[in-house]
Amino acid sequence: MINFELERPKSLQEAVGILNRLGSRAMPKAGGTDLLINMKKRLIKAEVVVDLNLIPELSEVSFDEDSGLSIGATATCTEVIKKEKVKAHFPALYDACLSHSDWQIRNRATVVGNVCSAVPSGDILPALYCYEAIVNTAGPNGEREIPISSFILGPRKIDLKSGEIVTGVFIPLPRGRSSGCYLKHGRRNALDLAQVGVCCVAVENNGNIEYRLAYGAVAPTPVRAPEAEKAIKGVKEPDDLLLEEAASLAQKAVKPITDVRASSDYRLAMVGELTKRAVKICIERLKEEG
Ligand SMILES: Cc1cc2nc3c(=O)[nH]c(=O)nc-3n(C[C@H](O)[C@H](O)[C@H](O)COP(=O)(O)OP(=O)(O)OC[C@H]3O[C@@H](n4cnc5c(N)ncnc54)[C@H](O)[C@@H]3O)c2cc1C
């Protein structure tokens, strides 16, 4: 194991102070399931690890009927899965958290850690893109609210300034009746990163329906597929021909690479297939809601 110092601040102010003072010598830690593994592999270098888990307000998951869901920086995937109303109001997020690793890792790994590690295959990211989540930060120059798609800049690159930490993510409640799903396609069912992750959220308001589609592991950052979304907008039950068109437009929105997990061609084929499945699941779930 590598040597490092551990700081355990008890307030946000103290955490920001430590990170601001130490700059790139220090890294914040939530669950540590990404950070500590990568430090051990010497892919990330940190002399000081700043554990955020003793800061009370960062552990909260709270739901407001009028506005939405707030997930604190140290809330684990399990805590989000178990939070009342998450499955009902944010089913794609629920699916995504449940598809993450296995129970043991989910008991430590956090949603915000998934955001901050910003790996293309991060399972929770496509759902956060579909729900248009806002990332909240605090730092020496105050607080910021950043849309998730602007916060994630590239593989392992985020819009975080020196001394800043992410305090949580806020997920606005979709306006209208909604349903959603996240389909993770991997080489096995547990403890594997996605070859392709497809998220769909359907929102019905005053008889109008819109679909949001987001993809993981098929581009340097998660991506939405606006042209595919447009193709099926307003259609409550797209037929096979229309779904085929949406699937083919989704394939144009992604840029998959070939790596150890899958070839670019295979990923592209799965984007098409899983887009059709995800839209159909959303429609079925919307019907079940009544
Ligand atoms: C066995 C195993 C299986 C895994 N399976 C999956 C999987 O199926 N799907 C998946 O998406 N990932 C998977 N992962 C990767 C990892 O678990 C996730 O990315 C996880 O969500 C990271 O959360 P964490 O709380 O552990 O983050 P940490 O390791 O604590 O942090 C991750 C990164 O974010 C930074 N960071 C953390 N919190 C903050 C903050 N509040 N402000 C600023 N920066 C911060 C850290 O400095 C670090 O760079 C797996 C990892 C392991 C070890």
mmCIF file of C-alpha atoms and ligand atoms in Angstrom:
data_model
loop_
_atom_site.group_PDB
_atom_site.id
_atom_site.type_symbol
_atom_site.label_atom_id
_atom_site.label_comp_id
_atom_site.label_asym_id
_atom_site.label_seq_id
_atom_site.Cartn_x
_atom_site.Cartn_y
_atom_site.Cartn_z
ATOM 1 C CA MET A 1 0.000 0.000 0.000
ATOM 2 C CA ILE A 2 1.115 3.572 -0.572
ATOM 3 C CA ASN A 3 1.571 6.065 2.274
ATOM 4 C CA PHE A 4 -0.738 9.008 2.714
ATOM 5 C CA GLU A 5 -2.025 11.245 5.465
ATOM 6 C CA LEU A 6 -5.705 11.134 6.346
ATOM 7 C CA GLU A 7 -7.666 14.262 7.275
ATOM 8 C CA ARG A 8 -11.199 13.882 8.642
ATOM 9 C CA PRO A 9 -12.775 17.353 8.750
ATOM 10 C CA LYS A 10 -16.021 17.740 10.709
ATOM 11 C CA SER A 11 -17.379 20.716 8.772
ATOM 12 C CA LEU A 12 -17.599 21.837 5.162
ATOM 13 C CA GLN A 13 -15.631 24.957 5.988
ATOM 14 C CA GLU A 14 -12.808 22.875 7.471
ATOM 15 C CA ALA A 15 -12.759 20.562 4.408
ATOM 16 C CA VAL A 16 -12.603 23.481 1.976
ATOM 17 C CA GLY A 17 -9.867 25.079 4.101
ATOM 18 C CA ILE A 18 -7.698 21.924 3.976
ATOM 19 C CA LEU A 19 -8.208 21.407 0.242
ATOM 20 C CA ASN A 20 -7.535 25.078 -0.498
ATOM 21 C CA ARG A 21 -4.336 25.055 1.562
ATOM 22 C CA LEU A 22 -2.955 21.813 0.101
ATOM 23 C CA GLY A 23 -4.074 22.252 -3.544
ATOM 24 C CA SER A 24 -3.229 19.304 -5.765
ATOM 25 C CA ARG A 25 -1.449 17.500 -2.888
ATOM 26 C CA ALA A 26 -4.855 16.556 -1.420
ATOM 27 C CA MET A 27 -7.851 14.657 -2.785
ATOM 28 C CA PRO A 28 -11.355 14.423 -1.310
ATOM 29 C CA LYS A 29 -12.667 10.945 -0.501
ATOM 30 C CA ALA A 30 -16.276 9.786 -0.300
ATOM 31 C CA GLY A 31 -16.574 5.964 -0.463
ATOM 32 C CA GLY A 32 -12.984 5.551 -1.681
ATOM 33 C CA THR A 33 -13.926 2.714 -4.073
ATOM 34 C CA ASP A 34 -12.383 4.611 -6.980
ATOM 35 C CA LEU A 35 -9.841 6.858 -5.251
ATOM 36 C CA LEU A 36 -8.049 4.304 -3.073
ATOM 37 C CA ILE A 37 -7.892 1.677 -5.839
ATOM 38 C CA ASN A 38 -6.380 4.198 -8.233
ATOM 39 C CA MET A 39 -3.941 5.482 -5.613
ATOM 40 C CA LYS A 40 -2.820 1.905 -5.036
ATOM 41 C CA LYS A 41 -2.348 1.463 -8.793
ATOM 42 C CA ARG A 42 -0.449 4.783 -8.735
ATOM 43 C CA LEU A 43 -2.816 6.285 -11.295
ATOM 44 C CA ILE A 44 -3.783 8.998 -8.800
ATOM 45 C CA LYS A 45 -1.225 10.643 -6.542
ATOM 46 C CA ALA A 46 -2.350 12.238 -3.277
ATOM 47 C CA GLU A 47 -0.219 12.959 -0.231
ATOM 48 C CA VAL A 48 -3.322 13.737 1.816
ATOM 49 C CA VAL A 49 -6.743 12.097 1.569
ATOM 50 C CA VAL A 50 -9.563 14.287 2.870
ATOM 51 C CA ASP A 51 -12.360 12.001 4.075
ATOM 52 C CA LEU A 52 -15.710 13.817 3.841
ATOM 53 C CA ASN A 53 -17.699 11.255 5.823
ATOM 54 C CA LEU A 54 -17.719 13.116 9.165
ATOM 55 C CA ILE A 55 -19.445 16.195 7.703
ATOM 56 C CA PRO A 56 -23.069 15.661 8.803
ATOM 57 C CA GLU A 57 -24.906 17.657 6.118
ATOM 58 C CA LEU A 58 -23.155 15.831 3.255
ATOM 59 C CA SER A 59 -24.743 12.483 4.099
ATOM 60 C CA GLU A 60 -28.358 13.527 3.519
ATOM 61 C CA VAL A 61 -30.717 12.268 0.830
ATOM 62 C CA SER A 62 -33.893 14.359 0.832
ATOM 63 C CA PHE A 63 -36.973 14.479 -1.357
ATOM 64 C CA ASP A 64 -39.249 17.463 -1.831
ATOM 65 C CA GLU A 65 -42.628 16.848 -3.555
ATOM 66 C CA ASP A 66 -42.457 20.223 -5.329
ATOM 67 C CA SER A 67 -38.828 20.472 -6.348
ATOM 68 C CA GLY A 68 -36.988 17.150 -6.394
ATOM 69 C CA LEU A 69 -34.267 14.999 -4.908
ATOM 70 C CA SER A 70 -31.074 16.185 -3.196
ATOM 71 C CA ILE A 71 -28.261 13.679 -2.787
ATOM 72 C CA GLY A 72 -25.413 14.670 -0.474
ATOM 73 C CA ALA A 73 -21.784 14.015 -1.344
ATOM 74 C CA THR A 74 -21.358 11.055 0.991
ATOM 75 C CA ALA A 75 -24.735 9.364 0.371
ATOM 76 C CA THR A 76 -24.110 5.842 -0.897
ATOM 77 C CA CYS A 77 -25.825 4.090 -3.810
ATOM 78 C CA THR A 78 -27.597 1.853 -1.258
ATOM 79 C CA GLU A 79 -28.955 4.869 0.629
ATOM 80 C CA VAL A 80 -30.348 6.294 -2.611
ATOM 81 C CA ILE A 81 -31.904 2.931 -3.571
ATOM 82 C CA LYS A 82 -33.541 2.676 -0.143
ATOM 83 C CA LYS A 83 -34.816 6.254 -0.036
ATOM 84 C CA GLU A 84 -38.596 6.395 -0.216
ATOM 85 C CA LYS A 85 -39.960 7.885 -3.468
ATOM 86 C CA VAL A 86 -36.756 7.382 -5.479
ATOM 87 C CA LYS A 87 -38.089 4.289 -7.256
ATOM 88 C CA ALA A 88 -41.462 5.969 -7.896
ATOM 89 C CA HIS A 89 -40.227 9.363 -9.065
ATOM 90 C CA PHE A 90 -36.752 8.622 -10.436
ATOM 91 C CA PRO A 91 -36.889 5.005 -11.700
ATOM 92 C CA ALA A 92 -33.942 5.458 -14.072
ATOM 93 C CA LEU A 93 -31.766 6.626 -11.179
ATOM 94 C CA TYR A 94 -33.012 3.704 -9.087
ATOM 95 C CA ASP A 95 -32.141 1.239 -11.883
ATOM 96 C CA ALA A 96 -28.736 2.871 -12.346
ATOM 97 C CA CYS A 97 -27.822 2.698 -8.643
ATOM 98 C CA LEU A 98 -28.974 -0.920 -8.551
ATOM 99 C CA SER A 99 -26.894 -1.813 -11.623
ATOM 100 C CA HIS A 100 -23.744 -0.419 -9.948
ATOM 101 C CA SER A 101 -21.272 -3.157 -8.872
ATOM 102 C CA ASP A 102 -22.684 -5.373 -6.070
ATOM 103 C CA TRP A 103 -24.216 -4.866 -2.598
ATOM 104 C CA GLN A 104 -20.890 -4.597 -0.806
ATOM 105 C CA ILE A 105 -19.495 -1.885 -3.083
ATOM 106 C CA ARG A 106 -22.862 -0.081 -3.262
ATOM 107 C CA ASN A 107 -22.790 0.216 0.532
ATOM 108 C CA ARG A 108 -19.675 2.396 0.213
ATOM 109 C CA ALA A 109 -19.716 3.889 -3.298
ATOM 110 C CA THR A 110 -21.488 7.218 -3.613
ATOM 111 C CA VAL A 111 -23.485 8.861 -6.391
ATOM 112 C CA VAL A 112 -21.318 11.986 -6.119
ATOM 113 C CA GLY A 113 -18.134 9.865 -6.250
ATOM 114 C CA ASN A 114 -19.453 8.395 -9.500
ATOM 115 C CA VAL A 115 -19.935 11.942 -10.833
ATOM 116 C CA CYS A 116 -16.516 13.177 -9.679
ATOM 117 C CA SER A 117 -14.600 10.181 -11.022
ATOM 118 C CA ALA A 118 -16.196 11.058 -14.414
ATOM 119 C CA VAL A 119 -15.314 7.800 -16.137
ATOM 120 C CA PRO A 120 -17.221 7.268 -19.411
ATOM 121 C CA SER A 121 -18.753 4.024 -18.104
ATOM 122 C CA GLY A 122 -20.028 5.538 -14.820
ATOM 123 C CA ASP A 123 -23.402 3.841 -14.420
ATOM 124 C CA ILE A 124 -25.178 6.679 -12.650
ATOM 125 C CA LEU A 125 -24.220 9.385 -15.127
ATOM 126 C CA PRO A 126 -26.685 8.682 -17.998
ATOM 127 C CA ALA A 127 -29.590 8.865 -15.524
ATOM 128 C CA LEU A 128 -28.294 12.172 -14.152
ATOM 129 C CA TYR A 129 -28.039 13.473 -17.742
ATOM 130 C CA CYS A 130 -31.643 12.430 -18.471
ATOM 131 C CA TYR A 131 -32.935 14.029 -15.271
ATOM 132 C CA GLU A 132 -30.821 17.152 -16.006
ATOM 133 C CA ALA A 133 -29.202 17.080 -12.571
ATOM 134 C CA ILE A 134 -27.435 20.071 -11.063
ATOM 135 C CA VAL A 135 -24.058 19.654 -9.358
ATOM 136 C CA ASN A 136 -23.592 21.796 -6.232
ATOM 137 C CA THR A 137 -20.100 22.840 -5.213
ATOM 138 C CA ALA A 138 -18.596 24.810 -2.338
ATOM 139 C CA GLY A 139 -15.149 26.381 -2.317
ATOM 140 C CA PRO A 140 -13.054 29.303 -1.113
ATOM 141 C CA ASN A 141 -14.958 31.655 -3.453
ATOM 142 C CA GLY A 142 -18.437 30.465 -2.516
ATOM 143 C CA GLU A 143 -20.988 28.069 -3.939
ATOM 144 C CA ARG A 144 -21.799 27.166 -7.551
ATOM 145 C CA GLU A 145 -24.605 25.249 -9.292
ATOM 146 C CA ILE A 146 -23.497 23.554 -12.496
ATOM 147 C CA PRO A 147 -25.588 21.445 -14.922
ATOM 148 C CA ILE A 148 -24.160 17.924 -14.976
ATOM 149 C CA SER A 149 -23.444 18.081 -18.726
ATOM 150 C CA SER A 150 -21.235 21.166 -18.180
ATOM 151 C CA PHE A 151 -19.612 19.746 -15.050
ATOM 152 C CA ILE A 152 -18.250 16.611 -16.746
ATOM 153 C CA LEU A 153 -15.604 17.769 -19.210
ATOM 154 C CA GLY A 154 -13.975 14.507 -20.315
ATOM 155 C CA PRO A 155 -12.669 11.203 -18.975
ATOM 156 C CA ARG A 156 -11.684 11.968 -15.354
ATOM 157 C CA LYS A 157 -12.017 15.705 -16.034
ATOM 158 C CA ILE A 158 -14.537 17.809 -14.119
ATOM 159 C CA ASP A 159 -15.201 21.510 -13.699
ATOM 160 C CA LEU A 160 -13.884 21.722 -10.137
ATOM 161 C CA LYS A 161 -11.667 24.616 -9.090
ATOM 162 C CA SER A 162 -8.826 24.412 -6.591
ATOM 163 C CA GLY A 163 -10.142 24.047 -3.042
ATOM 164 C CA GLU A 164 -13.683 23.210 -4.199
ATOM 165 C CA ILE A 165 -15.668 20.107 -3.328
ATOM 166 C CA VAL A 166 -18.950 18.828 -4.647
ATOM 167 C CA THR A 167 -21.487 19.076 -1.832
ATOM 168 C CA GLY A 168 -24.220 17.146 -3.643
ATOM 169 C CA VAL A 169 -26.406 16.771 -6.703
ATOM 170 C CA PHE A 170 -29.938 18.059 -7.097
ATOM 171 C CA ILE A 171 -32.343 16.231 -9.412
ATOM 172 C CA PRO A 172 -35.377 18.272 -10.416
ATOM 173 C CA LEU A 173 -38.708 16.472 -10.471
ATOM 174 C CA PRO A 174 -39.813 16.014 -14.107
ATOM 175 C CA ARG A 175 -42.834 18.231 -14.824
ATOM 176 C CA GLY A 176 -45.685 15.815 -15.448
ATOM 177 C CA ARG A 177 -46.123 12.062 -15.218
ATOM 178 C CA SER A 178 -42.848 10.306 -15.858
ATOM 179 C CA SER A 179 -41.183 6.948 -16.124
ATOM 180 C CA GLY A 180 -37.654 5.850 -16.818
ATOM 181 C CA CYS A 181 -35.189 3.014 -17.024
ATOM 182 C CA TYR A 182 -31.462 2.349 -17.244
ATOM 183 C CA LEU A 183 -30.173 -0.652 -19.143
ATOM 184 C CA LYS A 184 -26.614 -1.707 -18.416
ATOM 185 C CA HIS A 185 -25.016 -4.049 -20.875
ATOM 186 C CA GLY A 186 -21.869 -5.764 -19.639
ATOM 187 C CA ARG A 187 -19.977 -9.009 -19.910
ATOM 188 C CA ARG A 188 -21.550 -10.288 -16.696
ATOM 189 C CA ASN A 189 -24.284 -9.185 -14.317
ATOM 190 C CA ALA A 190 -22.262 -7.989 -11.337
ATOM 191 C CA LEU A 191 -18.936 -6.324 -10.676
ATOM 192 C CA ASP A 192 -18.272 -5.331 -14.252
ATOM 193 C CA LEU A 193 -18.206 -1.953 -15.912
ATOM 194 C CA ALA A 194 -20.724 -1.271 -18.665
ATOM 195 C CA GLN A 195 -19.914 -1.969 -22.286
ATOM 196 C CA VAL A 196 -22.887 0.270 -23.027
ATOM 197 C CA GLY A 197 -25.324 2.021 -20.694
ATOM 198 C CA VAL A 198 -28.611 3.345 -22.058
ATOM 199 C CA CYS A 199 -31.017 5.531 -20.120
ATOM 200 C CA CYS A 200 -34.477 6.662 -21.171
ATOM 201 C CA VAL A 201 -36.840 8.973 -19.311
ATOM 202 C CA ALA A 202 -40.344 9.648 -20.644
ATOM 203 C CA VAL A 203 -42.281 12.671 -19.418
ATOM 204 C CA GLU A 204 -45.976 13.138 -20.188
ATOM 205 C CA ASN A 205 -47.550 16.528 -19.616
ATOM 206 C CA ASN A 206 -51.037 17.607 -20.755
ATOM 207 C CA GLY A 207 -51.172 14.739 -23.219
ATOM 208 C CA ASN A 208 -47.762 15.598 -24.726
ATOM 209 C CA ILE A 209 -44.967 13.115 -24.315
ATOM 210 C CA GLU A 210 -41.236 13.713 -24.566
ATOM 211 C CA TYR A 211 -38.363 11.256 -24.305
ATOM 212 C CA ARG A 212 -34.876 11.885 -23.018
ATOM 213 C CA LEU A 213 -32.123 9.492 -24.039
ATOM 214 C CA ALA A 214 -28.602 9.338 -22.618
ATOM 215 C CA TYR A 215 -25.713 6.951 -23.200
ATOM 216 C CA GLY A 216 -22.673 5.849 -21.202
ATOM 217 C CA ALA A 217 -19.436 4.089 -22.213
ATOM 218 C CA VAL A 218 -19.829 5.102 -25.863
ATOM 219 C CA ALA A 219 -18.100 8.518 -25.914
ATOM 220 C CA PRO A 220 -15.546 10.398 -23.760
ATOM 221 C CA THR A 221 -18.441 11.722 -21.651
ATOM 222 C CA PRO A 222 -22.062 10.568 -21.355
ATOM 223 C CA VAL A 223 -24.126 11.970 -24.234
ATOM 224 C CA ARG A 224 -27.767 12.784 -24.917
ATOM 225 C CA ALA A 225 -29.199 11.989 -28.352
ATOM 226 C CA PRO A 226 -31.340 15.054 -29.197
ATOM 227 C CA GLU A 227 -32.164 13.988 -32.777
ATOM 228 C CA ALA A 228 -33.366 10.577 -31.604
ATOM 229 C CA GLU A 229 -35.400 12.273 -28.858
ATOM 230 C CA LYS A 230 -36.996 14.571 -31.479
ATOM 231 C CA ALA A 231 -37.884 11.658 -33.762
ATOM 232 C CA ILE A 232 -40.195 10.114 -31.137
ATOM 233 C CA LYS A 233 -41.330 13.296 -29.352
ATOM 234 C CA GLY A 234 -45.120 13.472 -29.063
ATOM 235 C CA VAL A 235 -45.636 9.806 -30.007
ATOM 236 C CA LYS A 236 -47.093 7.789 -27.122
ATOM 237 C CA GLU A 237 -46.404 4.408 -28.693
ATOM 238 C CA PRO A 238 -43.787 4.685 -31.442
ATOM 239 C CA ASP A 239 -44.124 1.791 -33.929
ATOM 240 C CA ASP A 240 -41.198 -0.413 -34.934
ATOM 241 C CA LEU A 241 -40.315 1.792 -37.917
ATOM 242 C CA LEU A 242 -40.121 4.939 -35.788
ATOM 243 C CA LEU A 243 -38.153 3.147 -33.078
ATOM 244 C CA GLU A 244 -35.737 1.944 -35.756
ATOM 245 C CA GLU A 245 -35.287 5.549 -36.898
ATOM 246 C CA ALA A 246 -34.688 6.735 -33.310
ATOM 247 C CA ALA A 247 -32.181 3.904 -32.773
ATOM 248 C CA SER A 248 -30.283 4.849 -35.896
ATOM 249 C CA LEU A 249 -30.224 8.559 -34.888
ATOM 250 C CA ALA A 250 -28.958 7.542 -31.438
ATOM 251 C CA GLN A 251 -26.115 5.627 -33.100
ATOM 252 C CA LYS A 252 -25.118 8.859 -34.853
ATOM 253 C CA ALA A 253 -24.935 10.709 -31.503
ATOM 254 C CA VAL A 254 -22.287 8.401 -29.983
ATOM 255 C CA LYS A 255 -18.607 7.776 -30.739
ATOM 256 C CA PRO A 256 -17.707 4.407 -29.226
ATOM 257 C CA ILE A 257 -14.151 3.147 -29.068
ATOM 258 C CA THR A 258 -12.785 -0.382 -29.146
ATOM 259 C CA ASP A 259 -11.216 -1.435 -25.840
ATOM 260 C CA VAL A 260 -10.794 -4.527 -23.653
ATOM 261 C CA ARG A 261 -14.517 -4.620 -22.896
ATOM 262 C CA ALA A 262 -16.011 -4.400 -26.417
ATOM 263 C CA SER A 263 -15.419 -3.356 -30.004
ATOM 264 C CA SER A 264 -16.730 -0.085 -31.343
ATOM 265 C CA ASP A 265 -19.028 -1.939 -33.792
ATOM 266 C CA TYR A 266 -20.505 -4.068 -31.021
ATOM 267 C CA ARG A 267 -21.137 -1.012 -28.851
ATOM 268 C CA LEU A 268 -22.814 0.755 -31.772
ATOM 269 C CA ALA A 269 -25.092 -2.232 -32.385
ATOM 270 C CA MET A 270 -26.015 -2.340 -28.680
ATOM 271 C CA VAL A 271 -26.805 1.389 -28.660
ATOM 272 C CA GLY A 272 -29.386 0.736 -31.387
ATOM 273 C CA GLU A 273 -30.899 -2.348 -29.789
ATOM 274 C CA LEU A 274 -31.008 -0.988 -26.225
ATOM 275 C CA THR A 275 -32.504 2.323 -27.353
ATOM 276 C CA LYS A 276 -35.541 0.460 -28.709
ATOM 277 C CA ARG A 277 -35.814 -1.657 -25.554
ATOM 278 C CA ALA A 278 -35.419 1.304 -23.204
ATOM 279 C CA VAL A 279 -38.146 3.349 -24.926
ATOM 280 C CA LYS A 280 -40.514 0.352 -24.823
ATOM 281 C CA ILE A 281 -39.827 -0.232 -21.110
ATOM 282 C CA CYS A 282 -40.506 3.442 -20.370
ATOM 283 C CA ILE A 283 -43.831 3.281 -22.203
ATOM 284 C CA GLU A 284 -44.851 0.117 -20.310
ATOM 285 C CA ARG A 285 -43.866 1.675 -16.974
ATOM 286 C CA LEU A 286 -45.847 4.818 -17.774
ATOM 287 C CA LYS A 287 -48.922 2.670 -18.505
ATOM 288 C CA GLU A 288 -48.475 0.752 -15.218
ATOM 289 C CA GLU A 289 -48.551 4.082 -13.388
ATOM 290 C CA GLY A 290 -52.079 4.515 -14.739
HETATM 291 C C1 LIG B 1 -15.080 -3.708 -7.351
HETATM 292 C C2 LIG B 1 -15.571 -2.428 -7.956
HETATM 293 C C3 LIG B 1 -16.683 -2.441 -8.780
HETATM 294 C C4 LIG B 1 -17.144 -1.261 -9.365
HETATM 295 N N1 LIG B 1 -18.248 -1.309 -10.153
HETATM 296 C C5 LIG B 1 -18.737 -0.182 -10.709
HETATM 297 C C6 LIG B 1 -19.909 -0.222 -11.492
HETATM 298 O O1 LIG B 1 -20.546 -1.270 -11.680
HETATM 299 N N2 LIG B 1 -20.339 0.949 -12.030
HETATM 300 C C7 LIG B 1 -19.679 2.133 -11.859
HETATM 301 O O2 LIG B 1 -20.121 3.158 -12.381
HETATM 302 N N3 LIG B 1 -18.554 2.196 -11.098
HETATM 303 C C8 LIG B 1 -18.070 1.082 -10.525
HETATM 304 N N4 LIG B 1 -16.938 1.134 -9.751
HETATM 305 C C9 LIG B 1 -16.216 2.413 -9.613
HETATM 306 C C10 LIG B 1 -16.596 3.212 -8.330
HETATM 307 O O3 LIG B 1 -17.125 2.346 -7.356
HETATM 308 C C11 LIG B 1 -17.665 4.284 -8.627
HETATM 309 O O4 LIG B 1 -17.208 5.242 -9.523
HETATM 310 C C12 LIG B 1 -18.173 4.949 -7.337
HETATM 311 O O5 LIG B 1 -19.454 5.471 -7.562
HETATM 312 C C13 LIG B 1 -17.250 6.000 -6.820
HETATM 313 O O6 LIG B 1 -17.796 6.494 -5.603
HETATM 314 P P1 LIG B 1 -16.896 6.657 -4.288
HETATM 315 O O7 LIG B 1 -17.765 7.285 -3.278
HETATM 316 O O8 LIG B 1 -16.248 5.385 -3.896
HETATM 317 O O9 LIG B 1 -15.818 7.697 -4.833
HETATM 318 P P2 LIG B 1 -14.335 7.960 -4.295
HETATM 319 O O10 LIG B 1 -13.460 6.824 -4.631
HETATM 320 O O11 LIG B 1 -14.364 8.413 -2.887
HETATM 321 O O12 LIG B 1 -13.972 9.226 -5.214
HETATM 322 C C14 LIG B 1 -13.913 9.127 -6.625
HETATM 323 C C15 LIG B 1 -13.257 10.398 -7.189
HETATM 324 O O13 LIG B 1 -14.077 11.528 -6.938
HETATM 325 C C16 LIG B 1 -13.417 12.465 -6.096
HETATM 326 N N5 LIG B 1 -14.433 12.915 -5.151
HETATM 327 C C17 LIG B 1 -15.214 12.118 -4.365
HETATM 328 N N6 LIG B 1 -16.098 12.872 -3.694
HETATM 329 C C18 LIG B 1 -15.874 14.156 -4.061
HETATM 330 C C19 LIG B 1 -16.481 15.391 -3.708
HETATM 331 N N7 LIG B 1 -17.502 15.457 -2.849
HETATM 332 N N8 LIG B 1 -16.020 16.520 -4.284
HETATM 333 C C20 LIG B 1 -14.992 16.462 -5.177
HETATM 334 N N9 LIG B 1 -14.380 15.324 -5.553
HETATM 335 C C21 LIG B 1 -14.814 14.191 -4.994
HETATM 336 C C22 LIG B 1 -12.262 11.724 -5.449
HETATM 337 O O14 LIG B 1 -11.185 12.588 -5.129
HETATM 338 C C23 LIG B 1 -11.910 10.728 -6.550
HETATM 339 O O15 LIG B 1 -11.108 11.347 -7.526
HETATM 340 C C24 LIG B 1 -16.456 -0.033 -9.132
HETATM 341 C C25 LIG B 1 -15.336 -0.015 -8.278
HETATM 342 C C26 LIG B 1 -14.912 -1.197 -7.694
HETATM 343 C C27 LIG B 1 -13.712 -1.143 -6.780
#
